[in-house]
CSV table of C-alpha atoms and ligand atoms in Angstrom, one decimal:
chain,number,residue,atom,x,y,z
A,1,MET,CA,13.7,7.2,-12.3
A,2,ARG,CA,11.3,7.5,-15.2
A,3,LEU,CA,8.8,4.9,-16.1
A,4,SER,CA,9.6,4.0,-19.6
A,5,ARG,CA,8.3,0.9,-21.2
A,6,ARG,CA,10.2,1.7,-24.4
A,7,GLN,CA,13.6,1.8,-22.7
A,8,VAL,CA,13.3,-1.6,-21.2
A,9,MET,CA,11.5,-3.2,-24.1
A,10,ARG,CA,14.2,-2.0,-26.5
A,11,THR,CA,16.8,-3.9,-24.7
A,12,LEU,CA,14.9,-7.2,-24.4
A,13,ALA,CA,16.1,-10.1,-26.5
A,14,GLY,CA,15.6,-9.6,-30.2
A,15,GLY,CA,12.9,-7.1,-29.6
A,16,ALA,CA,10.4,-10.0,-29.9
A,17,ALA,CA,6.8,-9.0,-29.4
A,18,LEU,CA,5.7,-9.6,-25.8
A,19,LEU,CA,2.8,-11.9,-25.3
A,20,VAL,CA,0.5,-11.5,-22.3
A,21,ALA,CA,1.8,-13.6,-19.5
A,22,PRO,CA,-0.4,-16.5,-18.5
A,23,PRO,CA,-2.2,-15.5,-15.3
A,24,LEU,CA,-0.1,-16.8,-12.5
A,25,TRP,CA,-2.4,-15.2,-10.2
A,26,GLN,CA,-4.7,-17.2,-7.9
A,27,VAL,CA,-7.8,-16.3,-5.9
A,28,VAL,CA,-8.5,-18.1,-2.7
A,29,GLN,CA,-11.7,-17.9,-0.7
A,30,ALA,CA,-11.2,-17.6,3.0
A,31,GLN,CA,-12.5,-20.8,4.6
A,32,GLU,CA,-12.7,-22.7,7.8
A,33,ASP,CA,-9.4,-24.3,7.4
A,34,PHE,CA,-6.1,-22.5,7.2
A,35,ILE,CA,-4.9,-21.4,3.8
A,36,GLU,CA,-1.2,-22.2,3.4
A,37,PHE,CA,1.1,-19.4,2.3
A,38,THR,CA,4.6,-20.5,1.5
A,39,ALA,CA,7.0,-17.7,1.2
A,40,ALA,CA,9.9,-18.8,-1.0
A,41,PRO,CA,12.2,-17.8,-3.8
A,42,SER,CA,10.7,-18.2,-7.2
A,43,ARG,CA,12.1,-17.5,-10.7
A,44,GLN,CA,9.7,-15.8,-13.0
A,45,SER,CA,9.7,-13.3,-15.8
A,46,LEU,CA,8.3,-9.8,-15.2
A,47,VAL,CA,8.4,-8.9,-18.9
A,48,GLY,CA,6.2,-11.6,-20.5
A,49,PRO,CA,6.4,-15.4,-20.8
A,50,ASP,CA,9.5,-15.5,-23.0
A,51,GLY,CA,11.4,-12.9,-21.1
A,52,PRO,CA,14.4,-13.4,-18.9
A,53,VAL,CA,13.5,-14.6,-15.4
A,54,SER,CA,13.9,-12.5,-12.2
A,55,ASP,CA,14.8,-13.8,-8.8
A,56,LEU,CA,11.6,-13.1,-6.9
A,57,TRP,CA,10.3,-14.0,-3.5
A,58,LEU,CA,6.7,-14.9,-3.6
A,59,TYR,CA,3.8,-16.5,-1.7
A,60,ASN,CA,2.9,-19.8,-3.3
A,61,GLY,CA,4.9,-18.9,-6.3
A,62,SER,CA,2.4,-16.3,-7.4
A,63,THR,CA,3.0,-12.7,-8.3
A,64,PRO,CA,1.1,-11.0,-6.7
A,65,GLY,CA,0.4,-13.5,-4.0
A,66,PRO,CA,-3.0,-15.2,-4.0
A,67,GLU,CA,-5.9,-12.8,-3.7
A,68,ILE,CA,-7.8,-13.6,-0.5
A,69,ARG,CA,-11.5,-13.0,-0.6
A,70,LEU,CA,-14.0,-13.2,2.2
A,71,LYS,CA,-17.2,-11.7,3.4
A,72,GLN,CA,-17.3,-8.9,5.9
A,73,GLY,CA,-17.0,-10.1,9.4
A,74,ALA,CA,-15.6,-13.5,8.4
A,75,ARG,CA,-12.4,-15.0,9.7
A,76,VAL,CA,-9.1,-15.1,7.8
A,77,ARG,CA,-6.8,-18.0,8.7
A,78,VAL,CA,-3.4,-18.2,7.0
A,79,ARG,CA,-0.6,-20.5,7.9
A,80,LEU,CA,2.6,-18.8,6.8
A,81,ILE,CA,5.5,-21.2,6.0
A,82,ASN,CA,8.8,-19.5,5.8
A,83,ASN,CA,11.0,-21.1,3.1
A,84,LEU,CA,13.1,-17.9,2.7
A,85,GLU,CA,16.6,-17.5,3.9
A,86,GLU,CA,15.7,-14.8,6.3
A,87,PRO,CA,12.9,-14.1,8.9
A,88,THR,CA,9.6,-12.8,7.7
A,89,THR,CA,6.0,-11.9,8.8
A,90,ILE,CA,2.8,-10.8,7.2
A,91,HIS,CA,1.0,-7.5,7.9
A,92,TRP,CA,-2.7,-7.2,6.9
A,93,HIS,CA,-2.7,-3.6,5.7
A,94,GLY,CA,-5.8,-1.6,6.6
A,95,ILE,CA,-7.5,-4.3,8.6
A,96,ARG,CA,-8.7,-3.1,12.0
A,97,ILE,CA,-7.1,-6.2,13.5
A,98,VAL,CA,-6.4,-7.7,16.9
A,99,ASN,CA,-2.9,-6.5,17.8
A,100,GLU,CA,-1.2,-9.9,18.0
A,101,MET,CA,-2.1,-10.6,14.4
A,102,ASP,CA,-0.7,-7.3,13.0
A,103,GLY,CA,2.5,-8.9,11.8
A,104,VAL,CA,5.1,-6.5,13.1
A,105,PRO,CA,8.3,-8.4,14.2
A,106,GLY,CA,9.7,-7.2,17.5
A,107,LEU,CA,6.5,-5.4,18.3
A,108,THR,CA,3.4,-7.7,17.9
A,109,GLN,CA,5.1,-11.0,17.3
A,110,ARG,CA,8.4,-12.8,17.0
A,111,ALA,CA,9.7,-12.8,13.4
A,112,VAL,CA,9.0,-16.2,11.7
A,113,MET,CA,12.5,-17.7,11.2
A,114,PRO,CA,13.5,-19.7,8.1
A,115,GLY,CA,11.8,-23.1,8.3
A,116,GLU,CA,9.2,-21.9,10.8
A,117,THR,CA,5.5,-21.4,10.5
A,118,PHE,CA,3.1,-18.9,12.0
A,119,GLU,CA,-0.7,-19.0,12.0
A,120,TYR,CA,-2.6,-15.8,11.4
A,121,ASP,CA,-6.2,-15.9,12.5
A,122,PHE,CA,-8.3,-12.8,12.6
A,123,VAL,CA,-11.7,-11.3,11.8
A,124,ALA,CA,-12.0,-8.6,9.1
A,125,PRO,CA,-14.6,-6.1,10.4
A,126,ASP,CA,-14.8,-3.8,7.4
A,127,ALA,CA,-15.7,-4.5,3.8
A,128,GLY,CA,-13.4,-3.1,1.2
A,129,THR,CA,-10.1,-3.3,-0.7
A,130,TYR,CA,-7.1,-4.1,1.4
A,131,TRP,CA,-3.8,-5.9,0.9
A,132,TYR,CA,-1.2,-7.9,2.8
A,133,HIS,CA,2.6,-7.8,2.6
A,134,SER,CA,5.7,-8.9,4.3
A,135,HIS,CA,6.7,-6.6,7.3
A,136,ASN,CA,10.2,-7.7,7.8
A,137,LYS,CA,12.9,-5.9,5.8
A,138,THR,CA,9.9,-4.7,4.1
A,139,TRP,CA,11.8,-2.5,1.6
A,140,SER,CA,13.5,-5.7,0.3
A,141,GLN,CA,10.9,-8.3,0.7
A,142,VAL,CA,8.1,-6.3,-0.8
A,143,ALA,CA,10.4,-5.2,-3.7
A,144,ARG,CA,10.9,-8.9,-4.4
A,145,GLY,CA,7.2,-9.7,-4.6
A,146,LEU,CA,5.9,-10.6,-1.1
A,147,TYR,CA,2.4,-9.0,-1.2
A,148,GLY,CA,-1.1,-9.6,-2.4
A,149,ALA,CA,-4.7,-8.4,-2.4
A,150,LEU,CA,-7.1,-8.9,0.5
A,151,ILE,CA,-10.7,-8.3,-0.6
A,152,VAL,CA,-13.5,-8.1,2.0
A,153,GLU,CA,-16.9,-8.3,0.3
A,154,GLU,CA,-20.0,-6.5,1.5
A,155,PRO,CA,-22.7,-8.8,2.8
A,156,GLU,CA,-24.8,-7.9,-0.2
A,157,THR,CA,-22.2,-7.3,-2.8
A,158,PRO,CA,-23.4,-4.7,-5.3
A,159,PHE,CA,-21.1,-6.2,-8.0
A,160,ASP,CA,-20.9,-9.8,-8.9
A,161,ARG,CA,-17.5,-11.4,-9.5
A,162,ASP,CA,-17.5,-10.7,-13.2
A,163,HIS,CA,-18.0,-7.0,-12.5
A,164,ASP,CA,-15.5,-6.7,-9.6
A,165,LEU,CA,-11.9,-6.4,-10.9
A,166,THR,CA,-8.8,-6.1,-8.8
A,167,LEU,CA,-5.7,-4.4,-10.2
A,168,VAL,CA,-2.7,-4.9,-8.1
A,169,ILE,CA,-0.2,-2.4,-9.5
A,170,ASP,CA,3.5,-2.7,-8.9
A,171,ASP,CA,6.5,-0.6,-9.9
A,172,TRP,CA,9.5,-2.7,-10.4
A,173,ARG,CA,13.1,-1.6,-11.1
A,174,LEU,CA,14.5,-3.8,-13.9
A,175,THR,CA,18.0,-3.8,-15.2
A,176,SER,CA,18.7,-3.2,-18.8
A,177,GLU,CA,18.5,-7.0,-19.2
A,178,GLY,CA,14.9,-6.9,-18.1
A,179,VAL,CA,15.3,-8.6,-14.7
A,180,LEU,CA,14.7,-7.4,-11.2
A,181,ASP,CA,17.5,-5.1,-10.2
A,182,LEU,CA,18.8,-6.6,-7.0
A,183,ALA,CA,22.2,-4.7,-7.0
A,184,THR,CA,20.5,-1.4,-6.0
A,185,LEU,CA,18.3,-2.8,-3.2
A,186,GLY,CA,19.2,-0.8,-0.2
A,187,SER,CA,20.9,2.0,-2.1
A,188,LEU,CA,21.4,4.9,0.3
A,189,THR,CA,20.6,7.3,-2.5
A,190,ASP,CA,17.1,5.8,-2.8
A,191,TRP,CA,16.8,5.8,1.0
A,192,SER,CA,17.6,9.5,1.3
A,193,HIS,CA,15.6,10.7,-1.8
A,194,GLU,CA,12.3,9.5,-3.2
A,195,GLY,CA,12.7,5.8,-2.3
A,196,ARG,CA,13.2,3.0,-4.8
A,197,LEU,CA,11.4,4.0,-8.0
A,198,GLY,CA,11.1,1.5,-10.7
A,199,ASN,CA,10.9,1.6,-14.5
A,200,TRP,CA,8.3,-1.1,-15.2
A,201,LEU,CA,4.7,-1.5,-14.1
A,202,THR,CA,2.8,-4.7,-13.8
A,203,VAL,CA,-0.8,-5.3,-13.1
A,204,ASN,CA,-1.6,-8.6,-11.4
A,205,GLY,CA,1.9,-9.7,-12.4
A,206,GLU,CA,1.2,-9.1,-16.1
A,207,VAL,CA,2.4,-6.6,-18.6
A,208,GLN,CA,-0.4,-4.3,-19.6
A,209,PRO,CA,-3.2,-6.8,-19.3
A,210,SER,CA,-6.4,-6.3,-21.2
A,211,PHE,CA,-9.8,-6.7,-19.6
A,212,ASN,CA,-13.0,-7.4,-21.6
A,213,LEU,CA,-16.0,-5.4,-20.5
A,214,ASN,CA,-19.6,-5.3,-21.6
A,215,ALA,CA,-21.0,-1.9,-22.6
A,216,GLY,CA,-23.6,-0.4,-20.3
A,217,GLU,CA,-22.7,-2.6,-17.3
A,218,ALA,CA,-21.3,-1.3,-14.0
A,219,TYR,CA,-17.8,-2.5,-13.0
A,220,ARG,CA,-15.9,-1.9,-9.9
A,221,LEU,CA,-12.2,-1.5,-10.3
A,222,ARG,CA,-10.1,-1.9,-7.2
A,223,LEU,CA,-6.7,-0.3,-7.7
A,224,ILE,CA,-4.0,-1.2,-5.2
A,225,ASN,CA,-0.6,0.5,-5.3
A,226,THR,CA,1.9,-2.0,-4.0
A,227,SER,CA,5.0,0.0,-5.1
A,228,ASN,CA,7.8,0.5,-2.7
A,229,SER,CA,7.8,4.2,-3.3
A,230,ARG,CA,6.1,5.2,-6.5
A,231,ILE,CA,3.2,7.6,-6.3
A,232,LEU,CA,1.0,6.7,-9.3
A,233,GLU,CA,-0.7,9.5,-11.1
A,234,ILE,CA,-3.9,8.6,-12.9
A,235,ASP,CA,-6.8,10.5,-14.3
A,236,PRO,CA,-10.1,8.6,-13.6
A,237,ASP,CA,-12.1,11.3,-15.4
A,238,SER,CA,-10.3,10.5,-18.6
A,239,PHE,CA,-12.2,7.1,-18.8
A,240,GLY,CA,-15.4,8.3,-17.2
A,241,ALA,CA,-14.9,6.6,-13.8
A,242,SER,CA,-16.5,7.7,-10.6
A,243,LEU,CA,-15.1,7.4,-7.1
A,244,LEU,CA,-16.5,4.7,-4.8
A,245,ALA,CA,-13.9,4.3,-2.0
A,246,TYR,CA,-10.5,5.2,-0.7
A,247,ASP,CA,-8.4,2.7,1.2
A,248,GLY,CA,-11.4,0.4,1.5
A,249,GLN,CA,-13.9,3.0,2.9
A,250,SER,CA,-16.9,4.2,1.0
A,251,THR,CA,-16.8,7.8,-0.1
A,252,GLY,CA,-20.6,8.0,-0.5
A,253,ALA,CA,-22.6,8.3,-3.7
A,254,PRO,CA,-20.4,7.6,-6.7
A,255,LYS,CA,-19.1,10.8,-8.2
A,256,PRO,CA,-16.5,11.9,-10.7
A,257,LEU,CA,-13.3,13.0,-9.1
A,258,GLY,CA,-13.3,16.2,-11.2
A,259,TYR,CA,-9.6,16.8,-11.0
A,260,ALA,CA,-6.4,15.3,-12.3
A,261,PRO,CA,-4.1,13.9,-11.6
A,262,HIS,CA,-5.3,11.7,-8.8
A,263,LEU,CA,-2.3,10.6,-6.7
A,264,LEU,CA,-2.4,7.0,-5.6
A,265,GLY,CA,0.4,6.8,-3.0
A,266,PRO,CA,2.3,3.6,-2.1
A,267,ALA,CA,-0.1,1.3,-0.1
A,268,GLN,CA,-3.2,3.4,-1.0
A,269,ARG,CA,-6.2,2.0,-2.8
A,270,ILE,CA,-9.0,3.6,-4.8
A,271,ASP,CA,-12.2,1.8,-5.9
A,272,LEU,CA,-13.7,3.2,-9.1
A,273,LEU,CA,-17.0,2.6,-10.8
A,274,VAL,CA,-16.9,2.4,-14.6
A,275,VAL,CA,-19.9,2.0,-16.9
A,276,PRO,CA,-18.2,1.5,-20.3
A,277,GLU,CA,-19.8,2.9,-23.4
A,278,ALA,CA,-20.2,0.8,-26.5
A,279,GLY,CA,-17.3,1.1,-28.9
A,280,LYS,CA,-15.2,3.1,-26.5
A,281,ASP,CA,-12.2,0.9,-25.5
A,282,PHE,CA,-10.0,2.7,-23.0
A,283,VAL,CA,-6.7,2.5,-21.1
A,284,ILE,CA,-5.5,3.5,-17.7
A,285,GLU,CA,-2.3,5.5,-17.9
A,286,GLU,CA,0.3,6.6,-15.4
A,287,ILE,CA,0.8,10.2,-16.2
A,288,SER,CA,3.6,11.4,-14.1
A,289,SER,CA,6.2,11.1,-16.8
A,290,MET,CA,6.6,13.1,-20.0
A,291,GLU,CA,5.2,10.2,-21.9
A,292,ALA,CA,2.0,8.6,-20.5
A,293,TYR,CA,2.5,5.0,-19.5
A,294,PRO,CA,-0.5,2.8,-20.2
A,295,PHE,CA,-0.6,-0.1,-17.7
A,296,ALA,CA,-4.0,-1.7,-18.3
A,297,SER,CA,-6.4,-1.7,-21.3
A,298,PHE,CA,-10.1,-2.4,-21.5
A,299,ALA,CA,-11.9,-3.7,-24.5
A,300,VAL,CA,-15.6,-2.9,-24.6
A,301,SER,CA,-18.1,-5.1,-26.5
A,302,GLY,CA,-21.8,-5.2,-26.9
A,303,THR,CA,-24.3,-2.3,-27.1
A,304,ASN,CA,-25.3,0.2,-24.5
A,305,LYS,CA,-28.0,-0.7,-22.1
A,306,PRO,CA,-30.3,1.4,-19.9
A,307,ALA,CA,-28.2,2.4,-17.0
A,308,SER,CA,-29.1,1.0,-13.6
A,309,PRO,CA,-29.0,3.5,-10.7
A,310,LEU,CA,-25.6,3.8,-9.0
A,311,VAL,CA,-25.6,3.2,-5.4
A,312,ALA,CA,-23.0,4.1,-2.7
A,313,LEU,CA,-21.1,1.4,-1.0
A,314,PRO,CA,-22.3,0.9,2.6
A,315,ALA,CA,-20.2,2.6,5.3
A,316,ASN,CA,-18.1,0.4,7.7
A,317,PRO,CA,-18.6,0.4,11.5
A,318,ILE,CA,-15.7,2.7,12.3
A,319,PRO,CA,-16.2,4.8,15.4
A,320,GLU,CA,-16.5,8.6,14.8
A,321,PRO,CA,-13.7,10.6,16.4
A,322,ASP,CA,-14.7,13.0,19.2
A,323,LEU,CA,-12.8,16.1,18.1
A,324,GLU,CA,-13.9,18.2,21.1
A,325,ASN,CA,-12.1,15.9,23.5
A,326,ALA,CA,-9.3,14.7,21.4
A,327,VAL,CA,-5.6,14.7,22.4
A,328,ASN,CA,-3.3,16.2,19.8
A,329,PHE,CA,0.2,14.7,19.2
A,330,PRO,CA,2.5,16.7,16.9
A,331,LEU,CA,5.0,14.8,14.8
A,332,ARG,CA,7.7,16.7,12.9
A,333,MET,CA,9.3,14.9,10.0
A,334,SER,CA,12.8,15.9,9.2
A,335,GLY,CA,16.0,14.7,7.4
A,336,GLY,CA,16.6,13.3,4.0
A,337,ALA,CA,18.5,14.8,1.1
A,338,MET,CA,18.6,18.6,1.1
A,339,GLY,CA,16.8,18.5,4.4
A,340,ARG,CA,17.7,19.3,8.0
A,341,ILE,CA,19.7,16.5,9.5
A,342,GLU,CA,21.0,18.2,12.6
A,343,ASP,CA,19.8,16.8,15.9
A,344,ILE,CA,18.8,13.3,14.7
A,345,TYR,CA,19.1,10.7,17.4
A,346,TYR,CA,19.4,7.0,16.7
A,347,GLN,CA,19.4,4.4,19.5
A,348,GLY,CA,20.0,7.2,21.9
A,349,ARG,CA,23.0,8.7,20.1
A,350,LYS,CA,23.2,11.9,18.1
A,351,LEU,CA,24.2,11.1,14.5
A,352,GLN,CA,26.9,13.1,12.9
A,353,GLY,CA,29.4,12.9,10.0
A,354,ASP,CA,29.7,9.3,8.6
A,355,ASP,CA,27.0,8.0,11.0
A,356,PHE,CA,24.3,8.7,8.5
A,357,ARG,CA,26.0,6.6,5.9
A,358,ASN,CA,27.0,3.9,8.3
A,359,THR,CA,23.6,3.4,10.0
A,360,GLY,CA,21.5,4.2,6.9
A,361,GLN,CA,19.4,6.4,9.2
A,362,VAL,CA,18.7,9.8,7.5
A,363,TRP,CA,15.1,10.6,8.5
A,364,ALA,CA,13.5,11.3,11.8
A,365,PHE,CA,10.2,11.9,13.6
A,366,ASN,CA,10.5,14.4,16.3
A,367,GLY,CA,14.3,14.1,16.1
A,368,ILE,CA,14.4,10.3,16.5
A,369,ALA,CA,15.3,8.0,13.7
A,370,ASN,CA,13.6,4.6,13.6
A,371,MET,CA,11.9,2.8,16.5
A,372,GLY,CA,12.6,4.7,19.7
A,373,GLU,CA,12.7,2.9,23.0
A,374,LYS,CA,9.8,4.9,24.2
A,375,PRO,CA,6.5,5.2,22.2
A,376,PHE,CA,5.5,8.3,20.3
A,377,PHE,CA,2.5,8.5,22.7
A,378,THR,CA,0.4,6.4,25.0
A,379,VAL,CA,-3.4,6.8,25.3
A,380,LYS,CA,-6.2,5.0,27.0
A,381,THR,CA,-8.6,2.8,25.0
A,382,GLY,CA,-11.5,4.9,23.7
A,383,GLU,CA,-9.7,8.2,23.5
A,384,THR,CA,-9.7,10.2,20.3
A,385,VAL,CA,-6.2,10.8,19.0
A,386,ILE,CA,-5.2,13.6,16.6
A,387,ILE,CA,-1.8,13.1,14.9
A,388,GLU,CA,-0.6,16.4,13.6
A,389,THR,CA,2.1,15.6,11.1
A,390,ILE,CA,4.4,18.4,10.0
A,391,ASN,CA,6.5,17.6,6.9
A,392,ASP,CA,9.7,19.5,7.3
A,393,THR,CA,11.4,17.7,4.5
A,394,ARG,CA,11.9,18.2,0.7
A,395,PHE,CA,9.9,15.1,-0.2
A,396,MET,CA,6.4,13.8,-0.3
A,397,HIS,CA,5.5,11.0,2.1
A,398,ALA,CA,2.8,8.4,2.4
A,399,MET,CA,2.0,8.1,6.1
A,400,HIS,CA,0.3,5.0,7.4
A,401,VAL,CA,-1.3,4.2,10.8
A,402,HIS,CA,-1.5,0.5,11.7
A,403,GLY,CA,-4.7,-0.9,13.2
A,404,PHE,CA,-7.0,2.2,12.6
A,405,HIS,CA,-8.7,4.1,9.9
A,406,PHE,CA,-8.6,7.9,10.5
A,407,ARG,CA,-10.4,10.9,9.2
A,408,ILE,CA,-8.2,13.5,7.5
A,409,ILE,CA,-9.5,16.6,9.4
A,410,SER,CA,-7.2,19.3,8.1
A,411,ARG,CA,-4.4,20.0,5.7
A,412,SER,CA,-2.1,23.0,6.3
A,413,GLY,CA,-4.4,24.7,8.6
A,414,SER,CA,-7.4,24.7,6.2
A,415,THR,CA,-10.1,22.5,7.7
A,416,ILE,CA,-11.5,20.0,5.2
A,417,ASP,CA,-15.2,20.5,5.7
A,418,GLU,CA,-16.4,18.4,2.9
A,419,GLY,CA,-15.9,14.7,3.1
A,420,ARG,CA,-13.2,14.3,5.7
A,421,PRO,CA,-12.5,10.9,4.1
A,422,TRP,CA,-11.5,7.9,6.0
A,423,ARG,CA,-8.1,6.6,5.1
A,424,ASP,CA,-5.3,4.4,6.4
A,425,THR,CA,-2.5,6.0,4.4
A,426,PHE,CA,-2.3,9.7,3.4
A,427,LEU,CA,0.1,11.7,1.2
A,428,ILE,CA,1.7,14.7,2.6
A,429,SER,CA,3.6,17.3,0.6
A,430,PRO,CA,6.8,19.2,1.6
A,431,ASN,CA,6.0,22.0,4.1
A,432,GLN,CA,2.5,20.6,4.6
A,433,THR,CA,0.8,20.0,8.0
A,434,THR,CA,-1.9,17.4,8.1
A,435,ARG,CA,-4.1,16.4,11.0
A,436,VAL,CA,-5.8,13.0,11.2
A,437,ALA,CA,-8.1,11.8,13.9
A,438,PHE,CA,-9.2,8.4,15.1
A,439,VAL,CA,-10.7,6.7,18.1
A,440,ALA,CA,-8.0,4.5,19.8
A,441,ASP,CA,-10.5,1.8,20.5
A,442,ASN,CA,-8.1,-1.1,20.0
A,443,PRO,CA,-5.5,-1.9,22.6
A,444,GLY,CA,-1.9,-2.8,21.6
A,445,LYS,CA,1.3,-1.5,20.2
A,446,TRP,CA,0.8,0.1,16.8
A,447,LEU,CA,3.1,1.5,14.1
A,448,TYR,CA,3.0,4.9,12.5
A,449,HIS,CA,5.4,5.1,9.5
A,450,CYS,CA,6.0,6.3,6.0
A,451,HIS,CA,4.9,3.7,3.5
A,452,MET,CA,7.7,4.7,1.1
A,453,LEU,CA,9.5,1.6,2.3
A,454,GLU,CA,13.0,3.0,2.0
A,455,HIS,CA,12.0,6.0,4.1
A,456,ALA,CA,10.6,3.7,6.8
A,457,ALA,CA,13.8,1.7,6.7
A,458,ALA,CA,15.9,4.9,6.9
A,459,GLY,CA,14.2,6.2,10.0
A,460,MET,CA,10.6,7.2,9.3
A,461,ILE,CA,8.9,4.8,11.7
A,462,THR,CA,7.6,5.0,15.2
A,463,TRP,CA,5.0,3.4,17.4
A,464,PHE,CA,2.3,4.2,19.9
A,465,VAL,CA,0.5,2.4,22.7
A,466,VAL,CA,-3.2,2.0,23.4
A,467,GLU,CA,-3.7,0.6,26.9
B,501,C2O,CU1,1.4,-1.6,4.8
B,501,C2O,CU2,3.5,-1.1,8.2
B,501,C2O,O1,2.5,-1.3,6.5
B,502,CU,CU1,8.5,9.0,3.2
C-alpha cells in the first residue's frame, strides 16, 4: 500500500482544508506516585479536527498515549486500568527492565483482564528515546493506538525542553472515508506479505504538524516509528541533520549520515541533531513512494548565531559483549508468501494445506511457528550470546530482542568494524545473515520476535531463558 495523502484527502468531505488538530497529546513526568493509564475505546479523528472520527483504543484518550519523561535511573510507576473489552498489557520497549515488568502475557505476567488493573514499577537504567505499547494482540491493539513515547533524560541534559522534540510517527490504514480501517485488521494477505501497511502518517497524532525553531540553535529530534509494519525512509542529510543515537543509544560525536535513504524500521528510533539556518524552513519527508510524503514541517525564525560546539550524548552502562567466549545461536527465518513453507511446525504439528489459512501461521524460526514449548535457547546469567539470524524469506524484517541492547557485529559475513552500533531492533533484508551480540546479564524469560506485528502474530516470535 502506497502512502498517498492526496488519495485520502480527495475523498474527505467537501475537500475542506484541514486544520492542524489541537494537541491531544500530554506529557507526564514520572513521579513518586503511580501515573494512571486507562486503556479504553476513544473516538477521534485522524485527519484533522473536522474529520470523521475513527474507533481508536487509547491510553487516557490520547493519541499517542501520554509521553512519559524521567531522569536516567529514576523509577517509572504506571497503574494500567483495562477498560477495553479484551485483555491487555504494556511492554516498555528498549528498557533493560526487570523481567516481571516486561509486559508479555503468558510469559512474564498474566494478561490484565477487562476491568482489572496492573501496576508497573521499574527503574530505567539508560538515558534515551524509548517507547511503550500494548503487548497483547499487539498487531490489533497497536494498530488502534495503544502506544506512546518513553523519554529517559540524561542527568545533565544537553538540550532543554524547548530544544528536545519528540516525533511519534505512525502509519495508519484509513478507509476511503478517512477512518481507521478495521475490516482489514488480521488480513492473512498482510500477515503473509509485508504486514499491515497504511496510507496515512501522523506525527504526535497530528496531520503534518509544524514546529517553530530558532535559527542557529541546536535541537534534538527524537523520531519513533510506531507503525505496525511500515519501514519509513527518510533523508536526514536533506535537512542538514546529524546522527546522535539509534534506539536510545548514543552513536558518538554527532555526524551526518552521509547516505540516503535511512531506513527507520518499525519500533526503531533515531535521534537527530539539527541546527536550522536562518530563512531555511524545511520538511521531513517519507521517500519510499514515487511521490515524497512530507509528514512534519519546521519553520525557522530569527538570525544565525555563532554555533556552539556539538557534543556527543553520553554512553549508557551496557556491558560489552565478550565475543571470544560467546555462544552462537543460529536462527533461520522461513515462510511467508513466495517463501519456503515446507516443514513448519505449529504446536507440535506439521502444517499443511489449509492449516496455514486456518491457523494464520505462515512464518517460522528454525521451523517452528510461534511460541514453541521449549525456548530457542537457555544460557547462564553473564554469558555473551550471539544470535545469528538468517533471513530465508522474500521480505525484510525488523528483529527485536526484549530486555537487552545488542551490538550488531556482522551482516552477511562482512564484519562491521566501524561503530558496531547498539540497537534493540535491527532490519534484515532477504537472504541476509546478521549477527548480534549481548551479555545476558538479566535473568528471566525474554522474547525475540519480528516487530512487523503481523509477522510476529503469524509465527515470527520465540523466547529464550537466562537463568
Ligand atoms: Cu516493542 Cu515485543 O515489542
Ligand atoms: Cu517480519
